[in-house]
Short mmCIF file of C-alpha atoms and ligand atoms in Angstrom, two decimals:
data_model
loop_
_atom_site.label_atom_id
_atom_site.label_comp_id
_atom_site.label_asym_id
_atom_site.label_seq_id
_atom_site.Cartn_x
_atom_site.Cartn_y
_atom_site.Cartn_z
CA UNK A 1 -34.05 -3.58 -9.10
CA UNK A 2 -37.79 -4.70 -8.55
CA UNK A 3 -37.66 -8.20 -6.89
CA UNK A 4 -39.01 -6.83 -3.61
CA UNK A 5 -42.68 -6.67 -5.92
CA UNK A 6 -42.06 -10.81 -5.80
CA UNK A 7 -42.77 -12.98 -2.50
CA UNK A 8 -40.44 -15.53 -1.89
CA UNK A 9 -42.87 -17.97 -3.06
CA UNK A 10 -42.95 -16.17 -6.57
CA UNK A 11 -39.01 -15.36 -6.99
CA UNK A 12 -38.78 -19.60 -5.97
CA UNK A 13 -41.34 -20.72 -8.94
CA UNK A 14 -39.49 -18.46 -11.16
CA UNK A 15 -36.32 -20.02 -10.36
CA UNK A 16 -37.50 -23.51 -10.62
CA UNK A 17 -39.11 -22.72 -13.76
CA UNK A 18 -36.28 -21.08 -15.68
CA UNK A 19 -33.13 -21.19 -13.98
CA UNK A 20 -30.63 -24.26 -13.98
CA UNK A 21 -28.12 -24.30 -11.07
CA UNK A 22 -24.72 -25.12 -11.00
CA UNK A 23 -23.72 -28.43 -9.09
CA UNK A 24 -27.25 -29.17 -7.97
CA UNK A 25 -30.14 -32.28 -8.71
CA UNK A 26 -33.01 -30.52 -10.23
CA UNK A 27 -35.66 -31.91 -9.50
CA UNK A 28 -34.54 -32.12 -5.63
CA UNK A 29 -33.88 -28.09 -5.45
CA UNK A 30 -37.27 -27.87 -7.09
CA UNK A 31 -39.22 -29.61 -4.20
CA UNK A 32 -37.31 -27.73 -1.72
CA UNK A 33 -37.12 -24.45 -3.20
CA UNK A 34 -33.84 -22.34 -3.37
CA UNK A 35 -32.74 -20.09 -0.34
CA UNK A 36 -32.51 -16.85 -1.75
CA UNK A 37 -29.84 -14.54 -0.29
CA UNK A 38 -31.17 -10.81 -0.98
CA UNK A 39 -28.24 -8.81 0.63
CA UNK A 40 -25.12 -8.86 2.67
CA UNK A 41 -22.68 -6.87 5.06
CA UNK A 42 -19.41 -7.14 6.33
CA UNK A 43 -19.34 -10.76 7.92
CA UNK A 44 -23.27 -11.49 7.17
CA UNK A 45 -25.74 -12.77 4.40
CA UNK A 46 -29.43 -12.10 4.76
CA UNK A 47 -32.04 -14.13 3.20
CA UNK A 48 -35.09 -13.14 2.07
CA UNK A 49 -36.56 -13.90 5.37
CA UNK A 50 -34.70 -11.49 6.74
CA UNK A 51 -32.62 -14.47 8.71
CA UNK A 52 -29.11 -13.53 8.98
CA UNK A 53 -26.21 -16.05 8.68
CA UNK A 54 -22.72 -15.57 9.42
CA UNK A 55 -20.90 -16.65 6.26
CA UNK A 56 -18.09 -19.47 6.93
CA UNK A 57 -17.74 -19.56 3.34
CA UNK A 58 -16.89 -16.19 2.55
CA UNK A 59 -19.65 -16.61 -0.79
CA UNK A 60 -17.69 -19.34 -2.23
CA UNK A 61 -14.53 -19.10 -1.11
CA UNK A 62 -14.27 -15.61 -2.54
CA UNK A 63 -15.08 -12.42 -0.51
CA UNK A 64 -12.59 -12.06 1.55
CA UNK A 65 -12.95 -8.85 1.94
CA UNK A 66 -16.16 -8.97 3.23
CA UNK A 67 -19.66 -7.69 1.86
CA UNK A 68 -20.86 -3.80 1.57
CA UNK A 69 -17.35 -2.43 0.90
CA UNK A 70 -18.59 0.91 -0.96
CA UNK A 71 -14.89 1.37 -2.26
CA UNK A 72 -15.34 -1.53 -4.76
CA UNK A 73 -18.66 -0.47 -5.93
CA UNK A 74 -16.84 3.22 -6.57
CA UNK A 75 -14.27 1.71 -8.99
CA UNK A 76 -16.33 0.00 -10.49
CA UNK A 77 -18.84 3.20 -11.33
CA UNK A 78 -15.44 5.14 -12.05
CA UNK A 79 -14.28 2.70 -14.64
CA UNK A 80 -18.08 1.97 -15.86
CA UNK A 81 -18.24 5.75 -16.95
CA UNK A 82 -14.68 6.22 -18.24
CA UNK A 83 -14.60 3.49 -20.13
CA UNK A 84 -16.98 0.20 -19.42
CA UNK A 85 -15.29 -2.20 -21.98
CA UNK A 86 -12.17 -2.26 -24.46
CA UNK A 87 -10.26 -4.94 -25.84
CA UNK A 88 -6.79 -6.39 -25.26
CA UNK A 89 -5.93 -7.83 -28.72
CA UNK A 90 -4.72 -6.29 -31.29
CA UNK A 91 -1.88 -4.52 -29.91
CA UNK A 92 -4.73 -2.32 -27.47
CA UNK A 93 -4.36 -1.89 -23.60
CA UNK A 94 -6.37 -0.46 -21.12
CA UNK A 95 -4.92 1.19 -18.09
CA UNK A 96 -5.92 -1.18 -15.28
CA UNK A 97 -4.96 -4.39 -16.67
CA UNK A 98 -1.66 -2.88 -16.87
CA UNK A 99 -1.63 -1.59 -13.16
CA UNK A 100 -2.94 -5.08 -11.89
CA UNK A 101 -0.07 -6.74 -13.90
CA UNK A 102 1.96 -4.77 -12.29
CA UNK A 103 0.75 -4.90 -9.04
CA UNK A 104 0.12 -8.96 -9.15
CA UNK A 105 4.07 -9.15 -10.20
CA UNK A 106 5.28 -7.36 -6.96
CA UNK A 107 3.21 -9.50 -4.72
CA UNK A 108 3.83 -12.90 -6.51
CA UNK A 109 6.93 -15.39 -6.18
CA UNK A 110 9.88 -13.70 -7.51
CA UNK A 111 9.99 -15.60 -9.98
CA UNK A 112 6.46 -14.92 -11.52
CA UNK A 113 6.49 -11.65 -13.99
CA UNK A 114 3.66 -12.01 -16.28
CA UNK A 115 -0.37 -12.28 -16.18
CA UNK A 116 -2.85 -13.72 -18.31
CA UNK A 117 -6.78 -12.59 -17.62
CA UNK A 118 -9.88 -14.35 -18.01
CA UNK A 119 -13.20 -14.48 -15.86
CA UNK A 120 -12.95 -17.78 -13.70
CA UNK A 121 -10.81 -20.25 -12.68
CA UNK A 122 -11.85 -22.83 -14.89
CA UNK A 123 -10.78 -20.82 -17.70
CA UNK A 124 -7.79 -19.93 -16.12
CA UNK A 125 -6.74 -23.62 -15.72
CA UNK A 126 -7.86 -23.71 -19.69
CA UNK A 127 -5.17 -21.24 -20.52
CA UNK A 128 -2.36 -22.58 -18.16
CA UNK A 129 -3.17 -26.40 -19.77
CA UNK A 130 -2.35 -24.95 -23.14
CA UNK A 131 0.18 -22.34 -22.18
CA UNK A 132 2.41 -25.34 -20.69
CA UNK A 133 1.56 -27.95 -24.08
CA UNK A 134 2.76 -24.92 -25.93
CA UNK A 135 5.69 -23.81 -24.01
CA UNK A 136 6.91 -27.39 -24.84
CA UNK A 137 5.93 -27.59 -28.24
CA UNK A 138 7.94 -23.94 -28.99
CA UNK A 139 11.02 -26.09 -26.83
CA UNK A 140 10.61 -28.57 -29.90
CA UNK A 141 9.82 -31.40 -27.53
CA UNK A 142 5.75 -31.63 -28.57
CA UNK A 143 6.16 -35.13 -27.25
CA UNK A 144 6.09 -33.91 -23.75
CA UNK A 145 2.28 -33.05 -22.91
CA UNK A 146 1.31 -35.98 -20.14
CA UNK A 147 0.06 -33.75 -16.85
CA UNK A 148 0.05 -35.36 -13.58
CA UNK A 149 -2.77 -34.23 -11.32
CA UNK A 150 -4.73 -35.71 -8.25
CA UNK A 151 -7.32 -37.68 -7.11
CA UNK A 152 -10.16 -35.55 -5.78
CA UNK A 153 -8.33 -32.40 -7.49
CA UNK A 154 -10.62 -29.41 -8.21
CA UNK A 155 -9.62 -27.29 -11.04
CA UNK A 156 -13.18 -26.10 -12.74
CA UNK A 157 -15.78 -27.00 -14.38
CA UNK A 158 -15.00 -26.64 -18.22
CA UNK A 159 -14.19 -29.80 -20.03
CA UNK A 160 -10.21 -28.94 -19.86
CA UNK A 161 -10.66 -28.23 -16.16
CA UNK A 162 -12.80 -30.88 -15.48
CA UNK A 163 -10.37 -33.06 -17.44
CA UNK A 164 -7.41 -32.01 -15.19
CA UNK A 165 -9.80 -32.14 -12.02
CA UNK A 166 -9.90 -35.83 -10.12
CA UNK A 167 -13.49 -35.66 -9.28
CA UNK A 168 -14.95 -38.94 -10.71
CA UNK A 169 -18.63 -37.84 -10.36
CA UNK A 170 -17.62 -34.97 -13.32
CA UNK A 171 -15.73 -37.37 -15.23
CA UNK A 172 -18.29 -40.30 -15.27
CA UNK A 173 -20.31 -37.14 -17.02
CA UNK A 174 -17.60 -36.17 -19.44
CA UNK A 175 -18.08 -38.83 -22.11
CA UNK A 176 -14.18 -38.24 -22.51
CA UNK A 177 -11.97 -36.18 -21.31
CA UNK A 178 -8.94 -34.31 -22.46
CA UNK A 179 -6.25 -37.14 -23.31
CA UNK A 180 -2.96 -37.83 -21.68
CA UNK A 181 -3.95 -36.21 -17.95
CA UNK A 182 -2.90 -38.65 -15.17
CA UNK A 183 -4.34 -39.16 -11.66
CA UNK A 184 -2.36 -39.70 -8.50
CA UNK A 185 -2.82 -40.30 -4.98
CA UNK A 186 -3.91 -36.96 -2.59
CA UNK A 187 -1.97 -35.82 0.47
CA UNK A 188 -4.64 -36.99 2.69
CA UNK A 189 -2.95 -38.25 6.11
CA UNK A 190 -6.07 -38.44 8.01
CA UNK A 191 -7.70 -41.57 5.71
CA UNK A 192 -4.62 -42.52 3.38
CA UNK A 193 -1.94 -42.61 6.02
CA UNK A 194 -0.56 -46.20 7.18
CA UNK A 195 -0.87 -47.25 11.04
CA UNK A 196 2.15 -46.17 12.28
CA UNK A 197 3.49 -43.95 9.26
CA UNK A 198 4.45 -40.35 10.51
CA UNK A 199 3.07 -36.90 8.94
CA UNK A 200 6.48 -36.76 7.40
CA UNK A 201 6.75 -40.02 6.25
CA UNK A 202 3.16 -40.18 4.77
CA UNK A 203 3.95 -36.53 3.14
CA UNK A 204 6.92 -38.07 1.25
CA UNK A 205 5.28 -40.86 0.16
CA UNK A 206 2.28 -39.36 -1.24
CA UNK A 207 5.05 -37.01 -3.46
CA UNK A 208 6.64 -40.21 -4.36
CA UNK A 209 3.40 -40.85 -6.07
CA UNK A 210 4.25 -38.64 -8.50
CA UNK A 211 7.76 -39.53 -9.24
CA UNK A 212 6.05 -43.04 -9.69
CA UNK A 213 3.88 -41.23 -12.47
CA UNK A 214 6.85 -39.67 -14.17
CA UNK A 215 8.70 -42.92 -14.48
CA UNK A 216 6.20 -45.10 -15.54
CA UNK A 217 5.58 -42.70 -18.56
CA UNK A 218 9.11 -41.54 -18.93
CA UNK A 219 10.19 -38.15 -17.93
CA UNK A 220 10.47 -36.74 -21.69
CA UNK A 221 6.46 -37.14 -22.11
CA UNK A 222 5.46 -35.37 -18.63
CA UNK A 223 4.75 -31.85 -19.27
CA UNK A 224 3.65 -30.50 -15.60
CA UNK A 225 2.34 -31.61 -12.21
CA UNK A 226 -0.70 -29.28 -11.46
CA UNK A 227 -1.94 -29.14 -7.76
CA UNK A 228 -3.88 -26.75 -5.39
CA UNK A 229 -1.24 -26.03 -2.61
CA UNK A 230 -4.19 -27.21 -0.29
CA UNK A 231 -7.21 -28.83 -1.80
CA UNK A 232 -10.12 -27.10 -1.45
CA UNK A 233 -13.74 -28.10 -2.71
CA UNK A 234 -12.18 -31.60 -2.06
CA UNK A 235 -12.03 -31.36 1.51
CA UNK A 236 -9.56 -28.54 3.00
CA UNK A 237 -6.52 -31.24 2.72
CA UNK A 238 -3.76 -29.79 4.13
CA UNK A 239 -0.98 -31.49 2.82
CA UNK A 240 2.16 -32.75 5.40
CA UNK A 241 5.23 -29.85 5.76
CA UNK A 242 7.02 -32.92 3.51
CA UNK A 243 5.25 -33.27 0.74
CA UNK A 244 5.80 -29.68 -1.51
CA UNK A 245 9.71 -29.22 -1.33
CA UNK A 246 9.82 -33.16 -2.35
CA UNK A 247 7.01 -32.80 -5.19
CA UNK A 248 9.23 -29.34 -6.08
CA UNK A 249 12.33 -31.33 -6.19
CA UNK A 250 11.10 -34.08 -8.06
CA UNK A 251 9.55 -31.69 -11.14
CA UNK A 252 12.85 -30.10 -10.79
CA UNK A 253 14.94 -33.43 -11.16
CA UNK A 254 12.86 -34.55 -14.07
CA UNK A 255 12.36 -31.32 -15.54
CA UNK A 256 8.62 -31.14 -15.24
CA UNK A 257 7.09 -27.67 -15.02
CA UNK A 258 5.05 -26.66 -11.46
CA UNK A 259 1.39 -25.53 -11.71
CA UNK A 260 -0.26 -24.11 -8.89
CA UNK A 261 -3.95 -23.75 -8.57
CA UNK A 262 -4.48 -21.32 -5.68
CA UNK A 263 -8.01 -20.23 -6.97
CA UNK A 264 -9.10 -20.45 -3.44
CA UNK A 265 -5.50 -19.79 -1.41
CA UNK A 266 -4.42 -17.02 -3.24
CA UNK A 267 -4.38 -13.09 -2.23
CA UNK A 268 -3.99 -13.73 1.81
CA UNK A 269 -6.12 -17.41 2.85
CA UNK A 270 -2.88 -19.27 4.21
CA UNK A 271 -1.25 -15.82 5.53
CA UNK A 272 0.69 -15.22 2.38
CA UNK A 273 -0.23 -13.41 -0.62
CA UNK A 274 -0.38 -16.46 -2.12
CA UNK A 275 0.32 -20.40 -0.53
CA UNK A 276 3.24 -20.60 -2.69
CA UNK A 277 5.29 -18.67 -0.16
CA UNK A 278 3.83 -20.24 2.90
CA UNK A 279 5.27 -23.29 1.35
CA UNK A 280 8.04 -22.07 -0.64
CA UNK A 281 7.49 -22.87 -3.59
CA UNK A 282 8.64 -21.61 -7.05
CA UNK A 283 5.78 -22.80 -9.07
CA UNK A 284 5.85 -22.01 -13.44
CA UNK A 285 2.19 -20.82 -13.06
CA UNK A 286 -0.43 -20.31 -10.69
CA UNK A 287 -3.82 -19.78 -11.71
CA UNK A 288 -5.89 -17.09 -9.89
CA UNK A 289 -9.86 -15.93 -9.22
CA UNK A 290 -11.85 -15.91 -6.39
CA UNK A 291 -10.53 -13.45 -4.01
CA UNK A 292 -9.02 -11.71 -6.76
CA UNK A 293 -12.06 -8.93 -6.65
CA UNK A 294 -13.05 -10.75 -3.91
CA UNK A 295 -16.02 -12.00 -5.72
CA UNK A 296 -17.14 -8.47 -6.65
CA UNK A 297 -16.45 -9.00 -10.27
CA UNK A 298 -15.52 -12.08 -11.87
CA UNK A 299 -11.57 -11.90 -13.00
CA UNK A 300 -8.96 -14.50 -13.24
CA UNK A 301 -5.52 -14.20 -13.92
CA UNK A 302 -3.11 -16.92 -14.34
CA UNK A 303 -0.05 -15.77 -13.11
CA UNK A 304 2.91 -17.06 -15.35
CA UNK A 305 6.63 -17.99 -14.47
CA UNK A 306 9.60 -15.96 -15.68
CA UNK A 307 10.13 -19.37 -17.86
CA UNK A 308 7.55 -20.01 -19.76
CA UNK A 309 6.94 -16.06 -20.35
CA UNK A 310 10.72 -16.25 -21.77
CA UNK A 311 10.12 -18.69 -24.65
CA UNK A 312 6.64 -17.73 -25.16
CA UNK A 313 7.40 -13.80 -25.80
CA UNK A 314 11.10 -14.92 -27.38
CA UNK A 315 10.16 -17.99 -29.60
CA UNK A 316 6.51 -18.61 -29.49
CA UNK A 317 4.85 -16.44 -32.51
CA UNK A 318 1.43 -15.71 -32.09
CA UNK A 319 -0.46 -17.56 -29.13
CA UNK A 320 -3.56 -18.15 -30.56
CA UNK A 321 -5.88 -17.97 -27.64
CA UNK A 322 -7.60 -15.53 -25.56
CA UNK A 323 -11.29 -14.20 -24.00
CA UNK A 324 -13.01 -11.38 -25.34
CA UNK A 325 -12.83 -10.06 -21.44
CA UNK A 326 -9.62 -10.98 -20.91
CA UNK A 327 -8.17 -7.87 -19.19
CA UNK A 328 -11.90 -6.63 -18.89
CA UNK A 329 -11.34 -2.80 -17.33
CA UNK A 330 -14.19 -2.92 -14.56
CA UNK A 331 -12.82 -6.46 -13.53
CA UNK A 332 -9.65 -5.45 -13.14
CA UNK A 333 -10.33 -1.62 -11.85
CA UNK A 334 -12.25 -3.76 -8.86
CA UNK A 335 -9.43 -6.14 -8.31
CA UNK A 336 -6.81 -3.36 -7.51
CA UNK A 337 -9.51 -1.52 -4.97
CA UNK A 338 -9.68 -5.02 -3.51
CA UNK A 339 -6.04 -5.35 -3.55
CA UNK A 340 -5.47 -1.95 -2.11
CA UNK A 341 -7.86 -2.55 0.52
CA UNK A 342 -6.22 -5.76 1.53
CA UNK A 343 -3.34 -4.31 1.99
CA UNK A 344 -3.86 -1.21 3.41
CA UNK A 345 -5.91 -3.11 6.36
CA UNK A 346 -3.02 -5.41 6.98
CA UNK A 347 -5.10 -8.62 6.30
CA UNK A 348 -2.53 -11.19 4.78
CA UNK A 349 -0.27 -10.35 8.39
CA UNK A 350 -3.40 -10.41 10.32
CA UNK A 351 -4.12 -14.08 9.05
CA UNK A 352 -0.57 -15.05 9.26
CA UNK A 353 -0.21 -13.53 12.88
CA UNK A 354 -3.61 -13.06 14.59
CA UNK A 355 -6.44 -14.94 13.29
CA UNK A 356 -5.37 -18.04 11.41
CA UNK A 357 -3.64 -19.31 14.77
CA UNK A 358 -6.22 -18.06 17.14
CA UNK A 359 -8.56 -20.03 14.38
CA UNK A 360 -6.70 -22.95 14.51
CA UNK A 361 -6.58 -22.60 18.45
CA UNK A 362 -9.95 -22.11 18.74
CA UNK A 363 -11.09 -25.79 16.55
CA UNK A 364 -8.53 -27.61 18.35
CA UNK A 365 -10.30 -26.55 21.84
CA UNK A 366 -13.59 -26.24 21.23
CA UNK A 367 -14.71 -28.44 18.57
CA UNK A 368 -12.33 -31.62 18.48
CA UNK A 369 -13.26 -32.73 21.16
CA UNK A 370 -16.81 -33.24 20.36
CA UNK A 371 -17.95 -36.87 20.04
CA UNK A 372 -18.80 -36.54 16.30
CA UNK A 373 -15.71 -34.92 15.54
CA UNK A 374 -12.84 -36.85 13.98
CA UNK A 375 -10.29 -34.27 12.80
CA UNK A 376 -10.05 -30.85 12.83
CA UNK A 377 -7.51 -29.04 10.85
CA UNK A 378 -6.75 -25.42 9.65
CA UNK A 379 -4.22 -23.23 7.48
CA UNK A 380 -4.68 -19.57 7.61
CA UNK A 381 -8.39 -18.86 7.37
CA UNK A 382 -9.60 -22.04 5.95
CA UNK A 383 -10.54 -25.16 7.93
CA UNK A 384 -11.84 -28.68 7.86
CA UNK A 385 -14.04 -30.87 10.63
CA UNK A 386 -14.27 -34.23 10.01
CA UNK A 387 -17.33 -35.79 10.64
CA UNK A 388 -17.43 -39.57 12.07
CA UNK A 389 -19.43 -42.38 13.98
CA UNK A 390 -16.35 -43.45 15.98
CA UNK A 391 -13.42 -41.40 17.04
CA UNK A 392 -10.93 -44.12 17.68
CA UNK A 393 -11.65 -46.51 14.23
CA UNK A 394 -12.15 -43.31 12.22
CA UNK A 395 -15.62 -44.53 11.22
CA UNK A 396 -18.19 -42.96 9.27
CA UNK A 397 -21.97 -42.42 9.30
CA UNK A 398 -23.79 -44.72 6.62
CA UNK A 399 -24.79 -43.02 3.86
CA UNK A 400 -21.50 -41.25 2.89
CA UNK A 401 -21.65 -38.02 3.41
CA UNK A 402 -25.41 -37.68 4.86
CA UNK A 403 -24.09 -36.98 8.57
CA UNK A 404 -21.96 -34.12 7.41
CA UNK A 405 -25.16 -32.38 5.27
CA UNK A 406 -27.55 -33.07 9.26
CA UNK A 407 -24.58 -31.00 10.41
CA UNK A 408 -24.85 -28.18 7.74
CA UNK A 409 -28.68 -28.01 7.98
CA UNK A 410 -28.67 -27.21 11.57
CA UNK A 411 -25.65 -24.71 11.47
CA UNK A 412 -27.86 -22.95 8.96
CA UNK A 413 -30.66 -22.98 11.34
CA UNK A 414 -28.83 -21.82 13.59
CA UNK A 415 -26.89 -18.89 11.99
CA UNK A 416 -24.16 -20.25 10.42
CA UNK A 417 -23.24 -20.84 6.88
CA UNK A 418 -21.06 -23.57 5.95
CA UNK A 419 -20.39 -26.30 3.65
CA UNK A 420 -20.09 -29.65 3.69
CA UNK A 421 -18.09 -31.80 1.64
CA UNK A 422 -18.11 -35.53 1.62
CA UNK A 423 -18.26 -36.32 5.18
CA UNK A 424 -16.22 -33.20 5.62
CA UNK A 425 -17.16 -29.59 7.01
CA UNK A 426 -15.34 -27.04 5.59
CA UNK A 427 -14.50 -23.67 6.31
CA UNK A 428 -13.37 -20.28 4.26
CA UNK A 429 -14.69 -16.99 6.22
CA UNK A 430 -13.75 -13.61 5.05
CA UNK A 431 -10.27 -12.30 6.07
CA UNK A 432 -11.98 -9.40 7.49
CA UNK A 433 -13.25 -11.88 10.85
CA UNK A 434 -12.34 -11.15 13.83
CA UNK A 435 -11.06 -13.06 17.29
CA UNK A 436 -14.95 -12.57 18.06
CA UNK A 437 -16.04 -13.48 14.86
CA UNK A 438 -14.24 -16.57 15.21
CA UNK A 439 -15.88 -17.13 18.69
CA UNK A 440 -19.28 -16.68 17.09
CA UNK A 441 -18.40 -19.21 14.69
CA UNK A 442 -17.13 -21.60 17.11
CA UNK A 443 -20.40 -21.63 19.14
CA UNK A 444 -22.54 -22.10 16.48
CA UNK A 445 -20.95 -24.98 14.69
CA UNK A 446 -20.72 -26.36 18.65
CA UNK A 447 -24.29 -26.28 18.84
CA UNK A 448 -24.99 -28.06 15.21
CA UNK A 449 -23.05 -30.63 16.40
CA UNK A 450 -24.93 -31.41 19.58
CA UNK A 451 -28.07 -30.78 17.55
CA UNK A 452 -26.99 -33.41 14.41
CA UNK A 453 -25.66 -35.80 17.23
CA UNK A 454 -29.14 -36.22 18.94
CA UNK A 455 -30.48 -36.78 14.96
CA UNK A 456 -28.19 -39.13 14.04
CA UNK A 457 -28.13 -40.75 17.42
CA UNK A 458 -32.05 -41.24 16.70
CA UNK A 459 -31.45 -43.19 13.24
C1 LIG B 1 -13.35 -22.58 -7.80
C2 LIG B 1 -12.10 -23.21 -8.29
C3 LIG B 1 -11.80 -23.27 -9.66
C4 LIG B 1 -12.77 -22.84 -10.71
O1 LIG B 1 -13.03 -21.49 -10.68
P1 LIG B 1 -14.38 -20.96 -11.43
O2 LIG B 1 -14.25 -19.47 -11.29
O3 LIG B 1 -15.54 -21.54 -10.72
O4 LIG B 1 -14.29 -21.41 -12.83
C5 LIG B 1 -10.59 -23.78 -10.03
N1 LIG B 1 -9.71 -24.22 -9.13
C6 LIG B 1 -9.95 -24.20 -7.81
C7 LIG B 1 -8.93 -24.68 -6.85
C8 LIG B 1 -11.19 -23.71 -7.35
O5 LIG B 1 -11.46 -23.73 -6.05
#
């Protein structure tokens, strides 16, 4: 590679002139100019600057191995020179799809047998939207194909993704969305709870939301409930200990099929393989990327239910639908390195054990009690600080969300990456941090705060 010939100023022109970002205003990153990351190690990222950040967001909420792990880059050489591409239609295989079905079935909910690849999320949550209207179709009831999903939901970025998302700044640019996908409320204690309702209570209401959906369109037309086991890119909600048995036990009663989206808590964030068993769930499918490879590649696999695998291989005929790198070898060759790796350094048990509560320790005493902080919250490695005017009333800085981005632009000064959301910060380090690393963290999102608090004190 030859982009240390270009300056930053150069590689920044280029970029504005020919290269459209995801998720960004144009004409904004334009003035500004993009930060471009050049390299990376372990817990770091380096910009071209040379400045080095500590990553909170483990890329985007992805590496959780870490960066500059040789291994992967190995496998991936290996599998480039054996064999760089083949197909998986037509009755052809290659060898490590087949060894990371395999492997994905051991560590998965018991009930959960089968795999499905692609090479993101979003098309991941395309397969798993038609897998489940076909699964009922082949059960000769086509009638039942409503989904129930949530407000503030993230499931991708493609229109069936988008469609089953609850982000209403994608759907006001959707010009119509997929029909017959439903909306209902979020698990959200901190802003939806009532004065005086309990975690538990508000946790069983909020499920009750979606019983509420399945009667009001009757339970024979509601195919699935989809949900991330704890929303992500819409704010780290971690739901009340109430809420998945009773949503599980309601799909159950009306026989509506589970879908989990654990894009971001799958392979070790909550301390379990995947947040299914932290909550103990037995979901019909759970759709997989991220941390798959962690980042490395990009691979997906929806991960699908001893159920619907049953009809679909028994009754179903030909599903027509697939990727031309579905099962891609290099993909998947990284993803059992990563998977390896994972395991052999113990980091789903270290979460679980060591660092997700010395994490969740270590926000509770050193950040919530800072003035601007109205929340803090954590599962496993990923975390949320909520940013308000007023403590006691919950209030926020004026505009929405502004206070949170003062936050994130001095943390980023200051050596730490992180993201914020709303008037949210949220957090998703690598697996691979440490009780020190954690310490690190907590001092430099300390200091952002003091910094963003004289700022917005100032306005
Ligand atoms: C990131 C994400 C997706 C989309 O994955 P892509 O690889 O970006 O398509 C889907 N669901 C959740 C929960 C995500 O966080």
């Amino acid at each position: 590679m030859t982009y240390q010939n270009y300056s930053l100023k150069q590689l920044q022109q280029i970029d504005a002139a020919h290269h459209l970002h995801p998720f960004s205003d144009h004409k904004e990153l334009r003035e500004a100019g993009s930060r471009i990351i050049t390299r990376a190690n372990g817990p770091f990222i380096y910009d071209s600057e040379g400045a080095e950040l500590l990553d909170g967001m483990a890329g985007l909420w992805c590496v959780n191995i870490g960066y500059g792990r040789d291994e992967l880059a190995e496998a991936a050489y290996a599998q480039m020179k054996e064999l760089p591409y083949y197909n998986s239609f037509f009755k052809c295989s290659t060898p490590t799809p087949v060894l990371l079905s395999k492997k994905l079935a051991e560590i998965a909910p018991k009930n959960v047998n089968q795999v499905f690849y692609g090479s993101s999320g979003s098309e991941a949550n395309d397969t798993a939207l038609r897998l489940v209207r076909h699964y009922w179709v082949i059960e000769g009831k086509p009638e039942k194909n409503r989904i129930i999903s949530r407000k503030m939901a993230y499931h991708g970025s493609t229109i069936a993704a988008t469609s089953l998302g609850g982000m209403d700044a994608m759907h006001r640019q959707l010009s119509g969305a997929v029909p017959n996908i439903v909306h209902v409320m979020m698990p959200y204690a901190y802003e939806l709870a009532l004065p005086g309702e309990s975690d538990h209570d508000f946790g069983l209401r909020a499920a009750k939301s979606v019983e509420d959906a399945i009667l009001e369109a009757g339970a024979d037309k509601v195919a699935a409930f989809i949900g991330e086991p704890v929303m992500g890119a819409g704010g780290v909600k971690i739901p009340p200990a109430s809420y998945w048995p009773e949503v599980q036990r309601i799909c159950r009663k009306y026989d509506v099929l589970l879908m989990l989206d654990e894009v971001i808590t799958g392979y070790g964030r909550t301390g379990e393989w995947f947040a299914a068993q932290t909550f103990g769930i037995e979901p019909d499918t759970i759709t997989t990327a991220k941390a798959l490879t962690s980042g490395y590649q990009p691979l997906s696999a929806l991960l699908v239910g001893d159920r619907i695998a049953s009809t679909l291989v028994d009754k179903g005929g030909e599903f027509n639908h697939g990727y031309t790198y579905s099962g891609h070898p290099v993909a998947c060759a990284v993803a059992l390195k990563n998977l390896e790796i994972i395991e052999q350094e113990g980091l789903v048990e270290r979460v679980r054990n060591d660092t997700g509560p010395y994490f969740a320790k270590a926000l509770q005493e050193r950040i919530a009690g800072h003035d601007l902080v109205g929340e803090v919250r954590s599962i496993g490695l990923m975390g949320a600080i909520e940013i308000v005017k007023d403590k006691a009333t919950k209030e926020r800085f004026l505009p929405s969300g502004s206070a949170a981005v003062t936050v994130r632009d001095h943390a980023i000064a200051n050596g730490m990456m992180l993201r914020a959301t709303g008037d949210t910060m949220i957090l998703s380090p690598p697996l691979i941090w440490t009780r020190d690393t954690i310490d690190m963290a907590c001092e430099r999102i300390s200091k952002a705060l003091d910094l963003a608090q004289v700022d917005l004190r100032k306005r």
